[in-house]
Amino acid sequence: MTGTSGPRKRADAQRNEKALLEAAAAVFVASGVDAPVRDVAAAAGVGVGTIYRHFPTRADLVVAVYHHQIEACVAAGPALLARSASPHAALAAWIDLFVDFLVTKHGLAEALRSDQDTFQTLHARFLDDLVPVCAHLLDAAAGAGEIVPGVDPLVLMRGIGNLCIGAGDPRYDPGFVVGLVVAGLRLR
Amino acid sequence: MTGTSGPRKRADAQRNEKALLEAAAAVFVASGVDAPVRDVAAAAGVGVGTIYRHFPTRADLVVAVYHHQIEACVAAGPALLARSASPHAALAAWIDLFVDFLVTKHGLAEALRSDQDTFQTLHARFLDDLVPVCAHLLDAAAGAGEIVPGVDPLVLMRGIGNLCIGAGDPRYDPGFVVGLVVAGLRLR
Amino acid sequence: MTGTSGPRKRADAQRNEKALLEAAAAVFVASGVDAPVRDVAAAAGVGVGTIYRHFPTRADLVVAVYHHQIEACVAAGPALLARSASPHAALAAWIDLFVDFLVTKHGLAEALRSDQDTFQTLHARFLDDLVPVCAHLLDAAAGAGEIVPGVDPLVLMRGIGNLCIGAGDPRYDPGFVVGLVVAGLRLR
Amino acid sequence: MTGTSGPRKRADAQRNEKALLEAAAAVFVASGVDAPVRDVAAAAGVGVGTIYRHFPTRADLVVAVYHHQIEACVAAGPALLARSASPHAALAAWIDLFVDFLVTKHGLAEALRSDQDTFQTLHARFLDDLVPVCAHLLDAAAGAGEIVPGVDPLVLMRGIGNLCIGAGDPRYDPGFVVGLVVAGLRLR
DNA sequence: GATGAATGAGAGTTCATTCAT
DNA sequence: CATGAATGAACTCTCATTCAT
């Protein structure tokens, strides 16, 4: 805005892509990840061609939309483990974080659960990145004797993800049920 | 042909409707509750007009499809409470039943979670019928001091329902996570 | 129009299909066989869905459009052979008929030559039906010692077909070149 | 870098244009003259804008692509007439040359026949250059009493061109039908 | 009542063409 | 001059829904 007029084209394109992602995120929240490409384009104020240029398939777009947020979650795992009172506390905090993330980005959980071919990629990406973090936290907690051993992190994460579906409804409370799950993990 | 046409028609219509429901159930399992109306009509061997005559909206059809199964679940609640060792055991057994139901009728959980307007009716019907049963079981278990008090049956049921989404995937195991929830309910 | 209101639905559908074919023929002449489906639908005064119902693929439509005309040509072969002065005269007359047909239905020749996948079916149909007739005429003329033996009917017909491309242009005269071909066939 | 930039640029531009034409020729052979502009640009390693700068319309590009080859054909006419045994032999040889040209550059014949507005220019150019050559050969042969008089060279050339359409198909043989045409030209 | 033909909105996708950099 | 990002018209195809028979 001040003096960035030099190599502008690439800068513009990047800005454009960012605007695209934000618009897509908004549209996904409002209409789900199945929202018409046209709607996303309109929301971003670009032509549909621009969407296809940047993200050839819908999966590419969805993955991109949630990429940064996934990364943040990945980073939070070790950080929490380092500064929490106990591994179980870290696990609980991380799950809370994950739930907050999903609940905030309403529509994400729905996307995650979709077994449509279109979202295979999203699925993969999501789980490939997050499951190891979860596994690490589970191992730490199990190693400390705080939780039952042998919990499959993938199963746990998909469960948590599922529980976040429909978070917008005032009559539903994902956090409560997730709390039951976390409680259920504890060794008694 | 003249005298019997009155009652006969009704019988025929009922038969027709039943065939419709069975066909719809099969199609829903195969293609989800968003399956094209034409597919349902074709599976039932009727015209699409007939579907619309019997079930003006898709929700009506979906509700009807799952009606009997919901009723069975409703009936199972008191029965289990009567013959189980403890209220908590009855609750656990009933939840298992519910999970089995959802998991077996693949696609139902997905339909349940949908917040699309189309399924509002289904939602309502499903919960209106089942929540009281669940509430009764929760009350009994809480009254016996076996579980934490104040669990909202609606929230619990929606959580359970959500956990059943994606049950077909071999890498996911709804039962395990539901087990954690049930364990989490117990007073420690 | 007078008393055909009995089994009207099927009658209507047939009428509709006929109107469709006529409209499609007109559009094909005007815009080629690649004309947008919408244009055909508009010309026929129906929705696009109607086109797709009657003719699931474009090839189906194209084949149907030219079906009757192909049949007429098929029927003309033996008839001409029976009533012509010589086999060569019959062959020449039949080729004239074929050329008239292609030239009249401007756009047909273009369709025929297309090697696009869409028209494979048309190609096949066209040649499967007409080549045998042509072969019969060629055999008769060759048997009578009037023309060179061993002419491949398929090659001849595709040549004739090609020559009819662009018949609308006043500066071109397919008939003349076809005449040269027919003359070239004669034993000298 | 300073003094040579004037002439250098022109040299570069010429080189660029040549590369463009070669790339376009290759793409036209592979995908037909309707190939996406992008494909041509990509094959040439330039941006689409460059294509549009050099050749504002597609016709301009197509004409340019085939320009050199047309010129070669033009030059061959008198040469053949000079060194052939008879005018008819020269005509036949020249037609063979023309056919070889069209058949080799698969896609050219298709382009030639197109009556689309886009190719009007190509048409014109092609015929304006070649028709006189053909006329000359026809006149010579007619003058020598070898062929029928009064053959319109334009009609003949378009016929020949049409016959070359679909040359790639193993079941078709343009050369054979062209041979019939050439034979048909002879006085008997 | 049942039928299924017809309708047409809507979604995905491709590309010719323009124009800011 | 060259580039290629952006635009948006155009096209195909699908299906929910209506309604004449």
PDB file of C-alpha atoms (C1' of nucleotides) in Angstrom, chain D residues 16 38 46-50 53, chain F residues 1-8:
ATOM      1  CA  ASN D  16      10.299 -15.553 -31.714  1.00  0.00           C
ATOM      2  CA  ARG D  38      -2.915 -21.622 -24.528  1.00  0.00           C
ATOM      3  CA  VAL D  46       5.663 -17.864 -24.644  1.00  0.00           C
ATOM      4  CA  GLY D  47       2.719 -16.201 -22.979  1.00  0.00           C
ATOM      5  CA  VAL D  48      -0.641 -16.067 -24.655  1.00  0.00           C
ATOM      6  CA  GLY D  49      -0.268 -12.335 -24.955  1.00  0.00           C
ATOM      7  CA  THR D  50       2.627 -12.836 -27.322  1.00  0.00           C
ATOM      8  CA  ARG D  53       0.438  -9.563 -30.370  1.00  0.00           C
TER       9      ARG D  53
ATOM     10  C1'  DC F   1       7.473  -6.071 -25.868  1.00  0.00           C
ATOM     11  C1'  DA F   2       6.376 -10.117 -23.149  1.00  0.00           C
ATOM     12  C1'  DT F   3       3.851 -12.114 -19.572  1.00  0.00           C
ATOM     13  C1'  DG F   4       0.250 -14.672 -17.526  1.00  0.00           C
ATOM     14  C1'  DA F   5      -3.458 -13.532 -14.045  1.00  0.00           C
ATOM     15  C1'  DA F   6      -8.059 -12.448 -14.327  1.00  0.00           C
ATOM     16  C1'  DT F   7     -12.451 -12.358 -16.396  1.00  0.00           C
ATOM     17  C1'  DG F   8     -16.688 -14.247 -17.718  1.00  0.00           C
TER      18       DG F   8
END
